[in-house]
């Protein structure tokens, strides 16, 4: 991704970048997209509820 | 490295001496304040020093003890709080221009618990900006420095707590941990740091970084001290939506039980392949495992998903949730952030639901995988850091993307984990291993760490003055 492409993406997201930061931010963004790609294939139900394993919520029977 | 400093007891030692009236809380505090006066100019551990308030609290503790003995092991113990933790009537900045004048009306739950236990608040401690950017040299306060060598990094983000505890300016304190922010500075500053189970300690009144990964926990010189602090902190808080209503163990009562038969799983591929630690770290961990075996633990190797998978899920969640906390300021006044925090968290603005949801889905798979591993072992061991602390001026801004952290798996799973000093490297700086246990089994975790610390000599050396 070029610094110019990154600057356009950032503008679209409503970000105001530090002057002159586009090049390093574009490189960091590429790394971020690698991380995002790494989890893309996950199939499980999202981990949106936290409770201790084997501990029922109030009124729930496991 | 020098022998243990005269006048820097552990919390456990000081508590026993206070209880038997051999040590005055006022004398104990004055020793800490003398070290603050001497060391703060080079370590920058404090943002706000509350010396006069501390003296009043120490005198009150002394009066209470003289009247009827301590009701709490923390009565009269000098402690510090990371400056993202609200304290009523006291500046709480998150080390950011955005909160440079912020004086909360109410104590955070954890601050209130420490106050109610009769401890003495010495001050508010440095952090990386909002517990994420840093080390930063463009903020109103300088970054904390490593007491073992002030030219080196403390680790972060609970940098001030680690520096203050290691140097004896306080006997213990609190940090927060979203991706290793208790365990990394504890490791690099040679102290003991515990990230409890998610939901074990209330986060109410602590500035959030990422709601579903944030933990608050103790940092102290020893595992025994962490047990004392955790006992004061743990418990259900109905005003924290993530707080768990789970009974609290007596962490100190079981501390001296033998560890014979405890099953330890070593996640060796994390630190020998996925993020290769320095040889000296690997050797120190192997020696530590031999010590644990000698104590009767059963050691075997465990294979889990690659460290990069845990890190990817955790970092996508952290950046997404973190940006949602800060979006308003990113839109209205981004120039008030330091460069490091601003550039890093801006990445969260570029993630979508199509990135965040798969990270949560992967998180579920990984948490289930770790739960399965904990049916076969009681403790997981890995590295806490790849090696010794780097020179502070050489820590790259994007280090967070360079190599997957050893800490993140336990933020992703919510399981309790701690850093324990396991030696010193070629530069004379601390090395550490990471221990983890199944959710809500901090008692076993602390027991194993305590057993290790008792038979090794690493707790006898303090940083030089």
Coordinates of C-alpha atoms in Angstrom, one line a residue:
Chain A
X1 CA 0.0 0.0 0.0
X2 CA 1.4 3.4 -0.9
X3 CA 1.4 6.3 1.6
X4 CA -1.1 8.1 -0.6
X5 CA -3.5 5.1 -0.6
X6 CA -3.1 4.9 3.2
X7 CA -3.8 8.6 3.5
X8 CA -7.0 8.2 1.6
X9 CA -8.1 5.2 3.7
X10 CA -7.4 7.2 6.9
X11 CA -9.4 10.1 5.7
X12 CA -12.3 7.8 4.9
X13 CA -12.1 6.5 8.5
X14 CA -12.2 10.1 9.9
X15 CA -8.5 10.1 11.1
X16 CA -6.3 13.1 11.1
X17 CA -2.8 11.8 10.6
X18 CA 0.3 13.4 12.0
X19 CA 2.1 15.2 9.2
X20 CA 4.6 13.0 7.4
X21 CA 3.4 9.8 9.1
X22 CA 1.7 8.2 6.1
X23 CA 4.7 5.9 5.1
X24 CA 5.2 4.3 8.5
X25 CA 1.5 4.1 9.1
X26 CA 1.0 2.3 5.7
X27 CA 3.6 -0.2 6.7
X28 CA 2.0 -0.8 10.1
X29 CA -1.4 -1.2 8.4
X30 CA -0.1 -3.9 6.2
X31 CA 1.1 -5.8 9.3
X32 CA -2.3 -5.2 10.9
X33 CA -4.1 -6.7 7.8
X34 CA -1.8 -9.8 8.2
X35 CA -3.1 -10.2 11.7
X36 CA -6.7 -9.7 10.6
X37 CA -6.2 -12.3 7.9
X38 CA -4.8 -14.8 10.4
X39 CA -8.1 -15.0 12.3
X40 CA -10.5 -14.8 9.3
X41 CA -11.1 -18.5 9.1
X42 CA -12.4 -19.0 12.6
X43 CA -15.7 -20.9 12.8
X44 CA -16.7 -20.8 16.4
X45 CA -19.4 -18.8 18.1
X46 CA -17.9 -15.4 19.1
X47 CA -16.5 -15.2 22.6
X48 CA -18.8 -12.5 23.7
X49 CA -20.0 -13.8 27.1
X50 CA -17.5 -14.5 29.8
X51 CA -18.0 -16.8 32.7
X52 CA -15.9 -19.3 34.5
X53 CA -15.9 -22.8 32.9
X54 CA -18.4 -25.1 34.5
X55 CA -20.1 -22.3 36.4
X56 CA -23.7 -21.7 35.5
X57 CA -25.1 -18.3 35.1
X58 CA -27.8 -17.4 37.6
X59 CA -30.7 -19.8 37.1
X60 CA -28.9 -21.8 34.4
X61 CA -28.3 -25.6 34.6
X62 CA -25.3 -26.9 32.7
Chain B
X1 CA 23.1 -6.0 41.8
X2 CA 23.4 -5.5 45.5
X3 CA 22.2 -7.3 48.6
X4 CA 18.7 -6.7 49.8
X5 CA 18.4 -3.1 50.8
X6 CA 18.2 -2.5 54.5
X7 CA 14.8 -1.0 55.3
X8 CA 13.0 -2.5 52.3
X9 CA 11.0 -5.4 53.8
X10 CA 8.5 -7.3 51.8
X11 CA 4.8 -6.7 52.5
X12 CA 4.6 -10.0 54.4
X13 CA 7.6 -9.1 56.5
X14 CA 6.5 -5.5 57.2
X15 CA 3.0 -6.7 58.1
X16 CA 4.3 -9.2 60.6
X17 CA 6.6 -6.6 62.2
X18 CA 3.8 -4.0 62.3
X19 CA 1.4 -6.6 63.9
X20 CA 4.0 -7.4 66.6
X21 CA 4.6 -3.6 67.1
X22 CA 8.3 -4.0 66.1
X23 CA 7.8 -1.7 63.1
X24 CA 6.0 1.6 63.0
X25 CA 4.0 2.4 59.8
X26 CA 5.3 5.9 60.1
X27 CA 9.0 4.7 60.1
X28 CA 8.2 2.3 57.3
X29 CA 6.7 5.1 55.2
X30 CA 9.6 7.5 55.9
X31 CA 12.0 4.9 54.6
X32 CA 10.0 4.7 51.4
X33 CA 9.8 8.5 51.1
X34 CA 13.5 8.8 51.6
X35 CA 14.0 6.5 48.7
X36 CA 11.5 8.4 46.6
X37 CA 13.4 11.6 47.3
X38 CA 16.7 10.0 46.2
X39 CA 15.5 7.9 43.3
X40 CA 12.5 9.7 41.7
X41 CA 14.7 12.2 39.9
X42 CA 16.3 9.4 37.9
X43 CA 13.5 6.8 37.8
X44 CA 10.4 9.0 37.2
X45 CA 8.2 6.3 38.7
X46 CA 5.6 8.8 40.2
X47 CA 3.3 11.2 38.4
X48 CA 1.8 12.4 41.7
X49 CA 3.4 12.0 45.1
X50 CA 1.0 12.1 48.0
X51 CA 3.5 12.4 50.8
X52 CA 1.4 14.4 53.3
X53 CA -1.7 12.3 52.8
X54 CA 0.5 9.2 53.2
X55 CA 2.0 10.5 56.5
X56 CA -1.6 11.1 57.8
X57 CA -2.6 7.6 56.7
X58 CA 0.5 6.1 58.3
X59 CA -0.2 7.9 61.6
X60 CA -3.8 6.8 61.5
X61 CA -2.6 3.2 60.9
X62 CA -0.3 3.5 63.8
X63 CA -3.1 4.7 66.1
X64 CA -5.4 1.9 65.0
X65 CA -2.7 -0.7 65.7
X66 CA -1.9 0.7 69.1
X67 CA -5.6 0.6 69.9
X68 CA -6.3 -3.0 69.0
X69 CA -3.9 -4.5 66.5
X70 CA -4.1 -4.6 62.8
X71 CA -7.3 -5.9 61.3
X72 CA -5.8 -6.2 57.9
X73 CA -2.3 -7.4 56.7
X74 CA -2.2 -4.2 54.6
X75 CA -2.7 -1.8 57.5
X76 CA 0.2 0.7 57.4
X77 CA 1.7 -0.8 54.2
X78 CA 2.9 1.9 51.6
X79 CA 1.5 1.2 48.2
X80 CA 1.1 3.0 44.8
X81 CA -1.5 3.0 42.1
X82 CA -1.0 3.1 38.3
X83 CA -2.3 6.5 37.2
X84 CA -5.2 5.1 35.2
X85 CA -6.9 4.1 38.5
X86 CA -9.3 6.8 39.9
X87 CA -8.6 8.2 43.3
X88 CA -11.2 10.6 44.8
X89 CA -9.8 14.1 45.0
X90 CA -6.4 13.2 43.5
X91 CA -5.1 13.9 40.0
X92 CA -5.6 10.8 37.8
X93 CA -4.0 11.5 34.4
X94 CA -3.5 8.2 32.5
X95 CA -0.3 10.1 31.7
X96 CA -2.1 12.0 28.9
X97 CA -2.7 15.6 28.1
X98 CA -6.4 14.6 27.6
X99 CA -6.7 14.1 31.4
X100 CA -4.0 16.5 32.6
X101 CA -6.4 18.2 35.0
X102 CA -8.7 15.2 35.8
X103 CA -9.6 14.8 39.5
X104 CA -12.2 12.0 39.9
X105 CA -14.9 12.4 42.5
X106 CA -14.9 8.7 43.5
X107 CA -12.3 6.1 44.1
X108 CA -11.9 3.1 41.8
X109 CA -13.2 -0.1 43.4
X110 CA -9.6 -1.3 43.9
X111 CA -8.4 2.0 45.4
X112 CA -11.3 1.9 47.8
X113 CA -10.4 -1.7 48.8
X114 CA -6.8 -0.7 49.5
X115 CA -7.9 2.3 51.5
X116 CA -10.5 0.2 53.5
X117 CA -7.7 -2.3 54.2
X118 CA -5.7 0.5 56.0
X119 CA -2.9 0.8 53.5
X120 CA -1.0 4.0 52.9
X121 CA -1.2 5.6 49.4
X122 CA 2.3 7.0 48.5
X123 CA 1.2 8.2 45.1
X124 CA 0.1 7.7 41.6
X125 CA 2.5 5.9 39.3
X126 CA 3.6 6.4 35.7
X127 CA 2.1 4.4 32.9
X128 CA 2.3 4.4 29.2
X129 CA -0.3 6.8 27.9
X130 CA -3.7 5.3 28.5
X131 CA -1.9 2.0 29.2
X132 CA -0.9 1.5 25.5
X133 CA 1.5 4.0 24.0
X134 CA 5.1 4.2 25.0
X135 CA 7.8 4.6 26.1
X136 CA 7.0 8.2 25.1
X137 CA 9.2 11.3 25.4
X138 CA 6.6 13.8 24.1
X139 CA 4.2 13.8 27.1
X140 CA 4.1 16.2 30.1
X141 CA 5.8 13.5 32.2
X142 CA 8.9 11.5 31.3
X143 CA 8.7 7.7 31.0
X144 CA 9.7 5.6 34.1
X145 CA 13.2 4.1 34.0
X146 CA 14.4 0.6 35.0
X147 CA 15.9 0.6 38.5
X148 CA 18.4 -2.0 37.5
X149 CA 19.8 0.4 34.9
X150 CA 18.0 3.6 34.2
X151 CA 19.2 3.7 30.6
X152 CA 17.0 0.6 30.0
X153 CA 13.3 0.1 29.4
X154 CA 10.9 -0.8 32.2
X155 CA 8.5 -2.6 30.0
X156 CA 4.9 -1.4 30.0
X157 CA 2.4 -0.2 30.4
X158 CA 2.5 -0.4 34.3
X159 CA 6.0 1.0 34.1
X160 CA 5.9 3.3 37.2
X161 CA 4.5 0.5 39.5
X162 CA 7.3 -1.9 38.4
X163 CA 10.0 0.8 38.9
X164 CA 8.6 1.9 42.3
X165 CA 8.3 -1.6 43.7
X166 CA 11.7 -2.8 42.4
X167 CA 13.4 0.2 43.9
X168 CA 11.6 0.0 47.2
X169 CA 9.8 3.4 46.9
X170 CA 6.6 1.4 47.6
X171 CA 6.2 -2.2 48.9
X172 CA 3.6 -3.0 46.3
X173 CA 1.1 -1.6 43.9
X174 CA -1.4 -2.0 41.2
X175 CA -1.1 -2.3 37.5
X176 CA -3.4 -3.1 34.7
X177 CA -2.9 -5.8 32.0
X178 CA -4.7 -5.8 28.6
X179 CA -1.9 -7.6 26.6
X180 CA 0.8 -8.0 29.2
X181 CA 1.0 -4.6 30.9
X182 CA 1.5 -6.1 34.4
X183 CA 3.6 -9.1 33.4
X184 CA 6.0 -7.3 31.0
X185 CA 7.2 -4.6 33.4
X186 CA 7.3 -7.0 36.3
X187 CA 9.5 -9.3 34.2
X188 CA 11.9 -6.5 33.0
X189 CA 12.2 -4.9 36.5
X190 CA 12.6 -8.2 38.3
X191 CA 9.5 -8.1 40.5
X192 CA 6.5 -10.4 40.7
X193 CA 3.3 -9.4 38.8
X194 CA 0.0 -11.2 38.7
X195 CA -2.8 -10.8 36.1
X196 CA -5.7 -12.4 37.8
X197 CA -8.6 -14.2 36.0
X198 CA -10.8 -11.9 34.0
X199 CA -13.6 -10.8 36.3
X200 CA -11.7 -11.7 39.5
X201 CA -10.8 -8.0 40.4
X202 CA -13.1 -5.1 39.7
X203 CA -12.2 -2.7 36.9
X204 CA -14.7 -0.1 38.0
X205 CA -13.0 3.3 38.0
X206 CA -10.0 2.2 36.0
X207 CA -9.7 3.9 32.6
X208 CA -10.5 1.2 30.0
X209 CA -8.2 0.2 27.2
X210 CA -10.1 -2.8 25.8
X211 CA -13.1 -3.9 27.8
X212 CA -12.9 -7.6 27.2
X213 CA -9.2 -7.9 27.8
X214 CA -8.6 -5.5 30.7
X215 CA -7.5 -6.8 34.0
X216 CA -6.3 -5.1 37.2
X217 CA -3.8 -6.9 39.4
X218 CA -1.0 -6.8 42.0
X219 CA 2.7 -6.1 41.5
X220 CA 5.0 -6.7 44.4
X221 CA 8.5 -8.1 45.3
X222 CA 7.2 -11.6 45.9
X223 CA 4.4 -14.0 45.1
X224 CA 3.6 -14.0 48.8
X225 CA 3.0 -10.2 48.6
X226 CA 0.9 -10.6 45.5
X227 CA -1.2 -13.1 47.4
X228 CA -1.7 -10.6 50.3
X229 CA -2.7 -7.9 47.8
X230 CA -5.0 -10.1 45.8
X231 CA -6.8 -11.2 48.9
X232 CA -7.7 -7.5 49.5
X233 CA -8.7 -6.9 45.9
X234 CA -10.6 -10.0 44.8
X235 CA -14.4 -10.3 45.0
X236 CA -17.6 -9.6 43.2
X237 CA -18.4 -6.0 42.3
X238 CA -22.0 -5.6 41.0
X239 CA -21.0 -2.2 39.5
X240 CA -18.5 -3.8 37.1
X241 CA -20.5 -5.6 34.5
X242 CA -17.6 -8.1 33.9
X243 CA -17.1 -8.9 37.6
X244 CA -17.4 -12.6 38.4
X245 CA -19.5 -13.7 41.3
X246 CA -17.2 -16.6 42.2
X247 CA -16.0 -17.4 45.8
X248 CA -12.6 -16.0 46.7
X249 CA -9.9 -18.5 47.9
X250 CA -7.8 -17.6 50.9
X251 CA -4.6 -17.2 48.8
X252 CA -2.3 -16.7 51.8
X253 CA -3.5 -19.7 53.8
X254 CA -2.6 -22.3 51.1
X255 CA 0.6 -20.6 50.0
X256 CA 3.0 -22.9 51.9
X257 CA 1.3 -26.2 50.9
X258 CA 3.8 -28.4 49.0
X259 CA 3.6 -28.5 45.2
X260 CA 4.4 -32.2 45.0
X261 CA 2.2 -33.7 42.3
X262 CA 1.3 -30.4 40.6
X263 CA 1.3 -31.0 36.9
X264 CA 3.2 -28.4 34.9
X265 CA 2.9 -28.1 31.1
X266 CA 5.7 -26.2 29.3
X267 CA 4.6 -24.5 26.1
X268 CA 8.1 -24.7 24.7
X269 CA 7.3 -23.9 21.1
X270 CA 6.1 -20.4 22.1
X271 CA 9.6 -19.4 23.2
X272 CA 11.8 -21.7 21.2
X273 CA 10.1 -21.4 17.8
X274 CA 7.1 -19.0 17.6
X275 CA 9.0 -16.0 19.2
X276 CA 12.5 -17.3 19.8
X277 CA 13.7 -16.1 23.2
X278 CA 17.4 -15.5 23.9
X279 CA 19.5 -18.5 24.8
X280 CA 20.0 -17.2 28.3
X281 CA 16.2 -16.9 28.8
X282 CA 15.7 -20.5 27.6
X283 CA 18.5 -21.7 29.9
X284 CA 17.0 -19.8 32.9
X285 CA 13.6 -21.4 32.3
X286 CA 15.1 -24.9 32.0
X287 CA 16.9 -24.3 35.4
X288 CA 13.6 -23.1 36.9
X289 CA 11.8 -26.2 35.6
X290 CA 14.4 -28.4 37.2
X291 CA 13.8 -26.6 40.5
X292 CA 10.1 -27.2 40.2
X293 CA 10.7 -30.8 39.4
X294 CA 12.9 -31.1 42.5
X295 CA 10.0 -29.7 44.5
X296 CA 7.9 -32.6 43.3
X297 CA 6.1 -31.1 40.3
X298 CA 5.5 -33.3 37.3
X299 CA 6.8 -31.5 34.1
X300 CA 5.8 -32.3 30.6
X301 CA 5.6 -30.4 27.3
X302 CA 2.3 -29.0 26.0
X303 CA 1.5 -28.0 22.4
X304 CA -0.9 -25.1 21.8
X305 CA -1.8 -23.0 18.8
X306 CA 1.0 -20.9 17.5
X307 CA 1.7 -17.8 19.5
X308 CA 0.9 -15.7 16.5
X309 CA -2.7 -16.9 16.5
X310 CA -3.3 -15.8 20.1
X311 CA -1.6 -12.5 19.4
X312 CA -3.6 -11.8 16.3
X313 CA -6.9 -12.4 18.0
X314 CA -5.9 -10.4 21.0
X315 CA -4.5 -7.4 19.1
X316 CA -7.4 -7.1 16.7
X317 CA -9.8 -7.1 19.7
X318 CA -7.6 -4.7 21.6
X319 CA -7.3 -2.1 18.8
X320 CA -11.0 -2.4 17.9
X321 CA -12.3 -1.9 21.5
X322 CA -9.6 0.6 22.3
X323 CA -10.4 2.8 19.4
X324 CA -14.1 2.8 20.3
X325 CA -13.1 4.2 23.8
X326 CA -11.0 7.0 22.2
X327 CA -12.9 7.7 19.0
X328 CA -14.4 11.0 20.3
X329 CA -10.9 12.4 21.1
X330 CA -9.4 11.0 17.9
X331 CA -12.0 13.1 16.0
X332 CA -11.9 16.3 18.2
X333 CA -8.3 16.6 19.4
X334 CA -5.9 14.0 18.2
X335 CA -2.9 16.3 18.6
X336 CA -3.3 16.0 22.4
X337 CA -2.1 12.4 22.3
X338 CA 1.5 11.5 22.3
X339 CA 2.8 10.2 19.0
X340 CA 3.2 6.6 20.1
X341 CA -0.4 6.2 21.4
X342 CA -1.9 8.1 18.6
X343 CA -0.3 6.2 15.8
X344 CA -0.8 2.8 17.4
X345 CA -4.4 3.2 18.3
X346 CA -5.3 4.9 15.0
X347 CA -5.0 1.4 13.6
X348 CA -8.2 0.5 15.4
X349 CA -10.1 3.0 13.2
X350 CA -9.2 1.0 10.2
X351 CA -10.7 -2.3 11.4
X352 CA -14.3 -3.3 10.7
X353 CA -16.8 -5.6 12.2
X354 CA -15.6 -8.1 9.5
X355 CA -12.2 -8.0 11.3
X356 CA -13.5 -7.8 14.9
X357 CA -16.0 -10.7 14.8
X358 CA -13.6 -13.3 13.4
X359 CA -11.1 -12.3 16.2
X360 CA -13.9 -13.0 18.7
X361 CA -14.7 -16.3 17.0
X362 CA -11.0 -17.3 17.0
X363 CA -10.8 -16.2 20.7
X364 CA -13.5 -18.8 21.5
X365 CA -11.6 -21.6 19.8
X366 CA -8.4 -20.6 21.5
X367 CA -10.0 -20.3 25.0
X368 CA -11.6 -23.7 24.5
X369 CA -8.2 -25.1 23.5
X370 CA -6.5 -23.7 26.6
X371 CA -9.4 -25.0 28.8
X372 CA -8.8 -28.5 27.4
X373 CA -5.0 -28.2 28.1
X374 CA -5.9 -27.3 31.7
X375 CA -7.7 -30.6 32.1
X376 CA -4.3 -32.3 31.8
X377 CA -2.0 -29.9 33.6
X378 CA -2.5 -27.5 36.5
X379 CA 0.1 -24.9 35.4
X380 CA 1.4 -23.7 32.1
X381 CA 4.9 -22.3 31.8
X382 CA 6.4 -20.2 29.1
X383 CA 8.8 -17.2 28.9
X384 CA 7.6 -13.8 30.2
X385 CA 9.9 -11.9 27.9
X386 CA 12.4 -12.9 25.2
X387 CA 15.4 -11.5 27.2
X388 CA 16.6 -8.6 29.2
X389 CA 15.2 -5.0 28.9
X390 CA 16.3 -3.1 25.9
X391 CA 17.8 0.4 26.1
X392 CA 14.8 2.7 26.5
X393 CA 15.8 4.9 23.5
X394 CA 15.9 1.8 21.2
X395 CA 12.4 0.6 21.8
X396 CA 10.7 0.9 18.4
X397 CA 7.2 2.4 18.2
X398 CA 5.9 -0.6 16.2
X399 CA 7.5 -3.2 18.5
X400 CA 4.0 -4.3 19.3
X401 CA 3.7 -5.7 15.7
X402 CA 7.2 -7.1 15.5
X403 CA 6.9 -10.3 17.4
X404 CA 3.9 -12.0 19.1
X405 CA 3.9 -11.4 22.9
X406 CA 4.0 -14.3 25.4
X407 CA 1.5 -12.5 27.6
X408 CA -1.4 -12.2 25.1
X409 CA -2.7 -15.8 25.3
X410 CA -3.8 -15.3 28.8
X411 CA -5.6 -12.0 28.0
X412 CA -7.4 -13.9 25.2
X413 CA -8.3 -16.8 27.5
X414 CA -8.8 -14.8 30.6
X415 CA -6.8 -17.3 32.6
X416 CA -4.6 -16.0 35.5
X417 CA -0.9 -15.6 34.7
X418 CA 2.1 -14.1 36.4
X419 CA 5.7 -13.1 35.8
X420 CA 8.4 -14.4 38.2
X421 CA 12.0 -13.5 38.2
X422 CA 14.2 -16.5 37.3
X423 CA 17.7 -15.0 37.1
X424 CA 19.8 -12.2 35.6
X425 CA 21.2 -11.9 32.1
X426 CA 24.6 -10.9 30.7
X427 CA 23.8 -7.2 31.3
X428 CA 22.8 -7.8 34.9
X429 CA 19.1 -7.2 34.1
X430 CA 16.3 -9.5 35.2
X431 CA 15.0 -12.5 33.3
X432 CA 11.6 -14.0 34.0
X433 CA 9.3 -16.9 33.4
X434 CA 5.6 -16.8 33.0
X435 CA 3.3 -19.2 35.0
X436 CA -0.4 -19.5 34.3
X437 CA -3.3 -21.5 35.8
X438 CA -6.9 -22.4 35.0
X439 CA -9.5 -19.6 35.6
X440 CA -10.0 -18.7 39.2
X441 CA -7.2 -21.0 40.4
X442 CA -4.9 -18.1 41.5
X443 CA -4.3 -20.1 44.7
X444 CA -2.4 -22.8 42.8
X445 CA -0.6 -20.3 40.7
X446 CA 0.6 -18.3 43.7
X447 CA 1.5 -21.5 45.6
X448 CA 3.8 -22.7 42.8
X449 CA 5.4 -19.2 42.4
X450 CA 5.9 -18.9 46.1
X451 CA 7.5 -22.4 46.3
X452 CA 9.9 -21.5 43.5
X453 CA 10.8 -18.1 45.0
X454 CA 11.5 -19.7 48.4
X455 CA 14.1 -22.1 47.2
X456 CA 15.9 -19.8 44.8
X457 CA 17.9 -16.7 45.7
X458 CA 16.5 -14.2 43.2
X459 CA 14.5 -12.3 45.8
X460 CA 17.6 -11.5 47.8
X461 CA 19.0 -9.0 45.3
X462 CA 17.6 -5.5 44.8
X463 CA 18.6 -2.9 42.2
X464 CA 21.5 -0.6 43.1
X465 CA 20.6 2.8 44.6

